[in-house]
Amino acid sequence: MTDQLNDTGRENVPIWNKKLIQTYNVSGPRYTSYPTAPHLSEQFSELELLAALERSNQRGSPLSLYFHLPFCDTVCYFCACNKIVTADKKRAQPYLRRLDSEMAIWAKHVDRARPVEQLHWGGGTPTFICDSEKRQLMSHTRNHFKLLDDDSGDYSVEVHPGRMNLESIAVLREIGFNRLSMGVQDFSHRVQQAVNRFNSFAQVRDLIAAARHQQYHSISVDIIYGLPLQTVDSIKTTIQQVIDLSPDRLSLFNYAHMPELFKTQRQIPQETLPSPEEKLAMLQQSIELLVADGYIYIGMDHFAKPHDSLVKAQHQGSLQRNFQGYSTHGKSIYGKSAYGKSTQGTATHGDWDLLAFGVSGISAIDGVLVQNHKKIHNYNQAIDQGSLATSRGLRLSSEDRLRGSIIMQLICHFKLDIESIEAQFQICFARHFAKELVALAPLAVDGLIRLTSKELRVLDSGRLLIRAICMVFDAYLKAPTQTPESHNNLEKTAFSQII
């Protein structure tokens, strides 16, 4: 394998520098929000949330809805999500009724004229529910919120291809979904046995064919490297099989082994895991294969075909990052779009609010982050009492907004317009971030970034290390060490390393 990945003549291809990767391979947040979820407080007042909703209504911007469906038929040993493993399908209906009640509570405070431009079902395994229940949940959602009927929204659903039938692909399309995300993880049967998750190449191939027949706008595949019994050769086979399937998007996630936090991971013997050197080789090889096939490296662990809306959004400067990863639609917690520039109409991409329903869901509304109860019985009790199920939250300070805006610009676009930040937040960047500029100096010397008075630009050699660069601006990492309990919610904002 070559030492550099950008010898293809294409721009924005990350340079592979093993020494730098090993030097800067530190644990850090995935920055699906800033501040990250562990910093939410139980002391948060519901009055602050209601005030945020009122401000949000006054703006009248579009909405993004997230539904957490926590049920799974079987347990995947690698999983760190908030889930409920059960074969009892009857457990779904009471949960769906509570989702309906929760939506009704939120809807009392949300202007019904606001369109839902983005919608996502996550889990767990959202397709645990039967087809009639899928229709029921979408119908209830339509009763409370203004869903789009012209297929112009970004409506996505996560599916486990080993637990999915072709008929349900059509049902999901019928009720409004136009994006499909499949958790393949690995095609090696040996690896699948080690993690207790099964889906064959033929199953995935047929589901993708069915989705294309139903004219889904985008099909995404998730792969995990670093799983037990994986080898450099075996994951190469998996990546080549995925390339043959030609999904529009691909996510290449690092498996973080934390059995002390996640009991299911204790089923994986430490000695079956690939070494850090092997993981590094897996990552390099996978990136080379994907780039050679024409995939664009979006950032972090995401790749997309040149025609995909993620690539277009990145080129246009409107790419965002939220609790579902990279997105063409943003949330309002930092105030403006990625570069502080308005677009035509009443709202910018950065003005969107995210409402989350179900156990552990995290909402982002006009400078406020709130999370629902993580335990199902606490969630059920709150909804049955007719109240919101929020258990903790945080109102962003002006400093949070400033640093969050910087981190999101860097992680989405690999550059920071310093003059725009100064104008938007009325600061002198050099004075405000004097300590951070000192911390950035070694990164500049190592060729990860280029820094001028007008711009901070992440160079190709720094793209794979973007989290380490963002961490320089994370004030919470400089705070006193938190208790282990404060890091228990790792499903969407996991602290992990590149390898």
C-alpha positions as semicolon CSV with decimal commas, in nm:
position;residue;x (nm);y (nm);z (nm)
1;M;0,000;0,000;0,000
2;T;0,119;0,351;-0,077
3;D;0,201;0,599;0,194
4;Q;-0,017;0,872;0,040
5;L;-0,374;0,844;-0,074
6;N;-0,399;1,161;-0,278
7;D;-0,190;1,055;-0,573
8;T;-0,509;1,006;-0,776
9;G;-0,507;1,369;-0,882
10;R;-0,832;1,438;-0,698
11;E;-0,853;1,700;-0,428
12;N;-0,958;1,650;-0,066
13;V;-0,829;1,294;-0,047
14;P;-0,670;1,228;0,294
15;I;-0,298;1,166;0,308
16;W;-0,201;0,854;0,500
17;N;0,078;0,927;0,746
18;K;0,114;0,638;0,989
19;K;0,344;0,826;1,228
20;L;0,107;1,123;1,260
21;I;-0,196;0,897;1,303
22;Q;-0,025;0,712;1,585
23;T;0,086;1,040;1,745
24;Y;-0,258;1,201;1,740
25;N;-0,467;0,887;1,792
26;V;-0,623;1,007;2,117
27;S;-0,966;0,932;2,258
28;G;-1,214;1,207;2,191
29;P;-1,578;1,290;2,119
30;R;-1,742;1,218;1,786
31;Y;-1,893;1,569;1,799
32;T;-2,246;1,491;1,695
33;S;-2,314;1,789;1,920
34;Y;-2,121;2,044;2,121
35;P;-2,129;2,027;2,415
36;T;-2,153;1,649;2,396
37;A;-2,428;1,452;2,569
38;P;-2,233;1,368;2,889
39;H;-2,239;1,738;2,983
40;L;-2,618;1,764;3,005
41;S;-2,744;1,830;3,357
42;E;-3,035;1,689;3,555
43;Q;-3,078;2,037;3,704
44;F;-3,211;2,167;3,373
45;S;-3,549;2,342;3,398
46;E;-3,841;2,250;3,172
47;L;-3,924;2,621;3,160
48;E;-3,603;2,677;2,964
49;L;-3,713;2,415;2,713
50;L;-4,055;2,577;2,671
51;A;-3,890;2,915;2,622
52;A;-3,666;2,763;2,355
53;L;-3,969;2,619;2,178
54;E;-4,134;2,961;2,181
55;R;-3,825;3,122;2,028
56;S;-3,814;2,841;1,776
57;N;-4,179;2,898;1,677
58;Q;-4,113;3,268;1,628
59;R;-3,842;3,181;1,375
60;G;-4,079;2,941;1,202
61;S;-3,798;2,729;1,063
62;P;-3,839;2,365;0,944
63;L;-3,823;2,069;1,180
64;S;-3,620;1,750;1,202
65;L;-3,779;1,457;1,386
66;Y;-3,598;1,159;1,536
67;F;-3,769;0,845;1,671
68;H;-3,577;0,599;1,886
69;L;-3,717;0,245;1,855
70;P;-3,505;0,046;2,099
71;F;-3,619;-0,313;2,035
72;C;-3,401;-0,587;1,885
73;D;-3,485;-0,953;1,822
74;T;-3,135;-1,064;1,918
75;V;-2,830;-0,902;2,074
76;C;-2,527;-0,800;1,867
77;Y;-2,224;-0,838;2,092
78;F;-2,047;-0,526;1,962
79;C;-2,345;-0,295;2,018
80;A;-2,327;0,008;2,246
81;C;-2,673;0,149;2,164
82;N;-2,958;0,201;2,408
83;K;-3,159;-0,111;2,324
84;I;-3,408;-0,365;2,456
85;V;-3,344;-0,721;2,340
86;T;-3,665;-0,922;2,321
87;A;-3,839;-1,170;2,094
88;D;-4,179;-1,055;2,225
89;K;-4,328;-0,845;1,945
90;K;-4,617;-0,746;2,172
91;R;-4,384;-0,506;2,354
92;A;-4,385;-0,273;2,055
93;Q;-4,748;-0,162;2,070
94;P;-4,744;-0,005;2,420
95;Y;-4,426;0,179;2,323
96;L;-4,585;0,310;2,002
97;R;-4,885;0,435;2,201
98;R;-4,649;0,625;2,428
99;L;-4,468;0,772;2,129
100;D;-4,806;0,900;2,010
101;S;-4,871;1,051;2,353
102;E;-4,526;1,208;2,360
103;M;-4,578;1,363;2,018
104;A;-4,910;1,504;2,138
105;I;-4,737;1,669;2,435
106;W;-4,466;1,825;2,215
107;A;-4,719;1,930;1,950
108;K;-4,896;2,153;2,202
109;H;-4,589;2,375;2,199
110;V;-4,490;2,353;1,831
111;D;-4,639;2,556;1,547
112;R;-4,817;2,308;1,319
113;A;-4,731;2,519;1,015
114;R;-4,363;2,427;1,042
115;P;-4,274;2,161;0,784
116;V;-4,084;1,846;0,876
117;E;-3,796;1,849;0,629
118;Q;-3,602;1,566;0,796
119;L;-3,722;1,251;0,973
120;H;-3,525;0,951;1,100
121;W;-3,607;0,622;1,269
122;G;-3,314;0,481;1,468
123;G;-3,259;0,219;1,733
124;G;-3,226;-0,059;1,827
125;T;-3,375;-0,209;1,516
126;P;-3,659;0,020;1,398
127;T;-3,795;-0,249;1,170
128;F;-3,861;-0,470;1,474
129;I;-4,216;-0,334;1,445
130;C;-4,446;-0,500;1,190
131;D;-4,563;-0,331;0,871
132;S;-4,901;-0,227;1,013
133;E;-4,722;-0,069;1,309
134;K;-4,488;0,114;1,071
135;R;-4,793;0,264;0,902
136;Q;-4,944;0,342;1,242
137;L;-4,638;0,532;1,366
138;M;-4,610;0,739;1,049
139;S;-4,982;0,812;1,055
140;H;-4,961;0,932;1,416
141;T;-4,663;1,146;1,324
142;R;-4,862;1,303;1,042
143;N;-5,147;1,377;1,283
144;H;-4,919;1,589;1,501
145;F;-4,672;1,742;1,256
146;K;-4,667;1,872;0,902
147;L;-4,498;1,598;0,703
148;L;-4,411;1,664;0,339
149;D;-4,614;1,482;0,075
150;D;-4,397;1,559;-0,229
151;D;-4,100;1,331;-0,146
152;S;-3,873;1,634;-0,107
153;G;-3,788;1,569;0,258
154;D;-3,493;1,373;0,391
155;Y;-3,677;1,078;0,549
156;S;-3,446;0,794;0,652
157;V;-3,468;0,464;0,839
158;E;-3,209;0,221;0,975
159;V;-3,256;-0,147;0,893
160;H;-3,091;-0,474;0,991
161;P;-3,068;-0,656;0,655
162;G;-3,071;-0,996;0,824
163;R;-3,408;-0,914;0,981
164;M;-3,569;-0,744;0,682
165;N;-3,799;-0,871;0,407
166;L;-3,849;-0,729;0,059
167;E;-4,215;-0,643;0,122
168;S;-4,120;-0,409;0,406
169;I;-3,890;-0,214;0,172
170;A;-4,199;-0,127;-0,031
171;V;-4,401;-0,044;0,281
172;L;-4,135;0,194;0,411
173;R;-4,126;0,371;0,076
174;E;-4,506;0,386;0,066
175;I;-4,528;0,565;0,403
176;G;-4,272;0,825;0,305
177;F;-3,915;0,704;0,357
178;N;-3,672;0,783;0,077
179;R;-3,336;0,700;0,240
180;L;-3,228;0,361;0,369
181;S;-2,935;0,283;0,599
182;M;-2,824;-0,081;0,633
183;G;-2,603;-0,205;0,916
184;V;-2,405;-0,471;0,730
185;Q;-2,094;-0,454;0,955
186;D;-1,911;-0,750;0,790
187;F;-1,992;-1,021;0,536
188;S;-1,756;-1,282;0,684
189;H;-1,963;-1,560;0,839
190;R;-1,683;-1,625;1,087
191;V;-1,693;-1,265;1,207
192;Q;-2,074;-1,265;1,211
193;Q;-2,072;-1,568;1,440
194;A;-1,827;-1,392;1,673
195;V;-2,059;-1,089;1,709
196;N;-2,393;-1,274;1,680
197;R;-2,518;-1,067;1,387
198;F;-2,604;-1,235;1,058
199;N;-2,682;-1,107;0,711
200;S;-2,565;-1,264;0,387
201;F;-2,438;-1,087;0,077
202;A;-2,740;-1,218;-0,113
203;Q;-2,981;-1,069;0,142
204;V;-2,819;-0,727;0,120
205;R;-2,796;-0,745;-0,259
206;D;-3,167;-0,824;-0,290
207;L;-3,270;-0,553;-0,044
208;I;-3,064;-0,292;-0,229
209;A;-3,216;-0,404;-0,559
210;A;-3,563;-0,374;-0,408
211;A;-3,484;-0,028;-0,270
212;R;-3,363;0,088;-0,610
213;H;-3,677;-0,054;-0,769
214;Q;-3,879;0,152;-0,520
215;Q;-3,674;0,459;-0,616
216;Y;-3,520;0,541;-0,279
217;H;-3,313;0,857;-0,311
218;S;-3,014;0,717;-0,125
219;I;-2,890;0,384;0,008
220;S;-2,625;0,375;0,280
221;V;-2,423;0,083;0,418
222;D;-2,242;0,067;0,754
223;I;-1,924;-0,137;0,799
224;I;-1,730;-0,185;1,124
225;Y;-1,357;-0,255;1,135
226;G;-1,180;-0,399;1,439
227;L;-1,437;-0,670;1,509
228;P;-1,330;-1,008;1,654
229;L;-1,169;-1,252;1,409
230;Q;-1,149;-0,983;1,141
231;T;-0,832;-0,979;0,934
232;V;-0,691;-0,739;0,678
233;D;-0,780;-0,990;0,405
234;S;-1,132;-1,061;0,532
235;I;-1,236;-0,699;0,556
236;K;-1,088;-0,637;0,212
237;T;-1,331;-0,896;0,080
238;T;-1,620;-0,726;0,260
239;I;-1,527;-0,381;0,127
240;Q;-1,496;-0,515;-0,228
241;Q;-1,838;-0,680;-0,195
242;V;-1,987;-0,351;-0,073
243;I;-1,825;-0,168;-0,365
244;D;-1,990;-0,421;-0,599
245;L;-2,326;-0,327;-0,443
246;S;-2,245;0,042;-0,509
247;P;-2,435;0,214;-0,223
248;D;-2,464;0,592;-0,243
249;R;-2,307;0,633;0,101
250;L;-2,085;0,423;0,322
251;S;-1,984;0,458;0,686
252;L;-1,669;0,289;0,810
253;F;-1,688;0,276;1,188
254;N;-1,418;0,180;1,434
255;Y;-1,521;-0,084;1,687
256;A;-1,455;0,050;2,037
257;H;-1,420;-0,238;2,282
258;M;-1,542;-0,118;2,624
259;P;-1,675;-0,425;2,808
260;E;-1,652;-0,241;3,140
261;L;-1,935;-0,014;3,015
262;F;-2,132;-0,243;2,786
263;K;-2,215;-0,588;2,919
264;T;-2,287;-0,742;2,580
265;Q;-1,929;-0,673;2,472
266;R;-1,813;-0,913;2,743
267;Q;-1,916;-1,190;2,503
268;I;-1,618;-1,092;2,288
269;P;-1,285;-1,234;2,416
270;Q;-1,009;-0,975;2,408
271;E;-0,771;-1,217;2,236
272;T;-1,000;-1,244;1,931
273;L;-0,970;-0,873;1,852
274;P;-0,727;-0,751;1,586
275;S;-0,423;-0,562;1,710
276;P;-0,394;-0,183;1,673
277;E;-0,148;-0,239;1,387
278;E;-0,396;-0,467;1,210
279;K;-0,677;-0,214;1,261
280;L;-0,460;0,058;1,115
281;A;-0,391;-0,157;0,810
282;M;-0,764;-0,232;0,775
283;L;-0,848;0,137;0,779
284;Q;-0,580;0,234;0,529
285;Q;-0,671;-0,046;0,291
286;S;-1,044;0,032;0,313
287;I;-0,993;0,401;0,241
288;E;-0,770;0,319;-0,057
289;L;-1,030;0,081;-0,203
290;L;-1,316;0,327;-0,159
291;V;-1,128;0,627;-0,296
292;A;-1,006;0,423;-0,593
293;D;-1,368;0,334;-0,670
294;G;-1,467;0,700;-0,676
295;Y;-1,612;0,754;-0,329
296;I;-1,558;1,098;-0,178
297;Y;-1,425;1,117;0,176
298;I;-1,677;1,339;0,356
299;G;-1,506;1,329;0,693
300;M;-1,471;1,122;1,009
301;D;-1,598;0,781;0,895
302;H;-1,828;0,881;0,606
303;F;-1,790;0,833;0,230
304;A;-2,031;0,916;-0,051
305;K;-2,062;0,895;-0,429
306;P;-1,996;1,223;-0,613
307;H;-2,367;1,263;-0,697
308;D;-2,482;1,228;-0,335
309;S;-2,641;1,523;-0,155
310;L;-2,379;1,502;0,123
311;V;-2,106;1,580;-0,130
312;K;-2,311;1,861;-0,280
313;A;-2,383;2,007;0,066
314;Q;-2,014;1,999;0,154
315;H;-1,926;2,180;-0,169
316;Q;-2,197;2,440;-0,103
317;G;-2,088;2,494;0,258
318;S;-2,421;2,374;0,401
319;L;-2,318;2,034;0,539
320;Q;-2,412;1,982;0,903
321;R;-2,348;1,722;1,173
322;N;-2,610;1,604;1,421
323;F;-2,690;1,302;1,635
324;Q;-2,736;1,086;1,326
325;G;-2,398;1,185;1,181
326;Y;-2,337;1,405;0,876
327;S;-2,649;1,560;0,731
328;T;-2,766;1,804;0,468
329;H;-2,998;1,947;0,732
330;G;-2,886;2,116;1,050
331;K;-3,013;2,234;1,386
332;S;-3,032;2,576;1,539
333;I;-2,811;2,548;1,846
334;Y;-2,529;2,755;1,695
335;G;-2,753;3,016;1,536
336;K;-2,655;3,024;1,169
337;S;-2,540;2,810;0,879
338;A;-2,192;2,672;0,860
339;Y;-2,033;2,996;0,748
340;G;-2,284;3,235;0,903
341;K;-2,433;3,310;0,562
342;S;-2,804;3,333;0,501
343;T;-2,973;3,147;0,220
344;Q;-3,288;3,242;0,034
345;G;-3,605;3,221;0,242
346;T;-3,679;3,257;0,610
347;A;-3,438;2,996;0,741
348;T;-3,086;2,875;0,679
349;H;-2,965;2,517;0,700
350;G;-2,835;2,596;1,048
351;D;-3,178;2,708;1,168
352;W;-3,341;2,367;1,188
353;D;-3,462;2,226;1,519
354;L;-3,439;1,859;1,607
355;L;-3,718;1,701;1,815
356;A;-3,641;1,353;1,947
357;F;-3,902;1,102;2,064
358;G;-3,861;0,783;2,261
359;V;-3,627;0,654;2,527
360;S;-3,286;0,834;2,540
361;G;-3,369;1,064;2,246
362;I;-3,179;1,396;2,236
363;S;-3,344;1,713;2,105
364;A;-3,171;2,034;1,993
365;I;-3,391;2,343;1,998
366;D;-3,276;2,704;1,966
367;G;-2,972;2,686;2,187
368;V;-3,102;2,410;2,415
369;L;-3,014;2,039;2,431
370;V;-3,244;1,800;2,617
371;Q;-3,238;1,424;2,656
372;N;-3,518;1,184;2,742
373;H;-3,489;0,926;3,018
374;K;-3,250;0,647;2,921
375;K;-3,434;0,376;3,115
376;I;-3,760;0,254;2,968
377;H;-3,955;0,245;3,295
378;N;-3,866;0,608;3,370
379;Y;-3,966;0,709;3,019
380;N;-4,296;0,519;3,045
381;Q;-4,377;0,672;3,381
382;A;-4,321;1,027;3,260
383;I;-4,537;0,983;2,950
384;D;-4,813;0,808;3,145
385;Q;-4,823;1,109;3,378
386;G;-4,879;1,336;3,079
387;S;-4,544;1,512;3,101
388;L;-4,241;1,537;2,878
389;A;-3,993;1,253;2,928
390;T;-3,689;1,481;2,939
391;S;-3,445;1,399;3,220
392;R;-3,152;1,633;3,159
393;G;-3,059;1,928;2,949
394;L;-2,835;2,223;2,886
395;R;-2,882;2,579;2,763
396;L;-2,586;2,677;2,552
397;S;-2,387;2,976;2,666
398;S;-2,249;3,227;2,416
399;E;-1,913;3,052;2,456
400;D;-2,075;2,715;2,378
401;R;-2,224;2,861;2,061
402;L;-1,893;3,010;1,956
403;R;-1,692;2,694;2,011
404;G;-1,967;2,472;1,873
405;S;-1,977;2,676;1,554
406;I;-1,600;2,645;1,515
407;I;-1,600;2,269;1,574
408;M;-1,887;2,211;1,332
409;Q;-1,721;2,420;1,059
410;L;-1,401;2,223;1,095
411;I;-1,557;1,878;1,116
412;C;-1,791;1,941;0,821
413;H;-1,577;2,152;0,591
414;F;-1,215;2,117;0,710
415;K;-1,173;2,492;0,725
416;L;-1,263;2,782;0,948
417;D;-1,341;3,131;0,821
418;I;-1,190;3,333;1,106
419;E;-1,318;3,669;0,983
420;S;-1,672;3,532;0,964
421;I;-1,646;3,397;1,320
422;E;-1,517;3,734;1,444
423;A;-1,805;3,918;1,278
424;Q;-2,071;3,673;1,391
425;F;-1,960;3,656;1,756
426;Q;-1,800;4,001;1,791
427;I;-1,464;3,875;1,911
428;C;-1,098;3,914;1,827
429;F;-1,005;3,556;1,741
430;A;-0,636;3,593;1,827
431;R;-0,710;3,730;2,175
432;H;-1,005;3,504;2,253
433;F;-0,822;3,187;2,151
434;A;-0,467;3,278;2,248
435;K;-0,416;2,949;2,434
436;E;-0,573;2,750;2,154
437;L;-0,342;2,910;1,899
438;V;-0,045;2,796;2,106
439;A;-0,190;2,444;2,113
440;L;-0,243;2,453;1,736
441;A;0,119;2,542;1,664
442;P;0,253;2,180;1,680
443;L;-0,028;2,066;1,450
444;A;0,079;2,328;1,199
445;V;0,443;2,220;1,229
446;D;0,337;1,858;1,168
447;G;0,148;1,960;0,856
448;L;-0,203;1,886;0,978
449;I;-0,329;2,244;0,941
450;R;-0,241;2,577;0,782
451;L;-0,323;2,881;0,994
452;T;-0,339;3,247;0,889
453;S;-0,509;3,550;1,040
454;K;-0,806;3,488;0,810
455;E;-0,841;3,112;0,794
456;L;-0,767;2,782;0,962
457;R;-0,750;2,511;0,697
458;V;-0,717;2,139;0,762
459;L;-0,466;1,993;0,517
460;D;-0,507;1,654;0,353
461;S;-0,271;1,499;0,610
462;G;-0,501;1,623;0,888
463;R;-0,834;1,502;0,753
464;L;-0,822;1,165;0,925
465;L;-0,729;1,343;1,250
466;I;-1,005;1,604;1,244
467;R;-1,128;1,511;1,592
468;A;-0,787;1,585;1,745
469;I;-0,795;1,926;1,576
470;C;-1,148;2,000;1,697
471;M;-1,057;1,898;2,051
472;V;-0,827;2,200;2,076
473;F;-1,141;2,418;2,087
474;D;-1,335;2,195;2,329
475;A;-1,348;2,382;2,660
476;Y;-1,515;2,089;2,836
477;L;-1,214;1,867;2,786
478;K;-1,018;2,112;2,998
479;A;-1,271;2,090;3,281
480;P;-1,217;1,872;3,590
481;T;-1,227;1,500;3,522
482;Q;-1,580;1,365;3,513
483;T;-1,707;1,059;3,691
484;P;-1,736;0,734;3,493
485;E;-2,114;0,756;3,519
486;S;-2,115;1,079;3,320
487;H;-1,987;0,893;3,016
488;N;-2,243;0,614;3,022
489;N;-2,445;0,753;2,733
490;L;-2,210;0,669;2,451
491;E;-2,457;0,558;2,186
492;K;-2,427;0,869;1,973
493;T;-2,138;1,069;2,122
494;A;-1,892;0,794;2,201
495;F;-1,541;0,880;2,307
496;S;-1,320;0,656;2,093
497;Q;-1,000;0,648;1,896
498;I;-0,949;0,639;1,523
499;I;-0,814;0,284;1,551
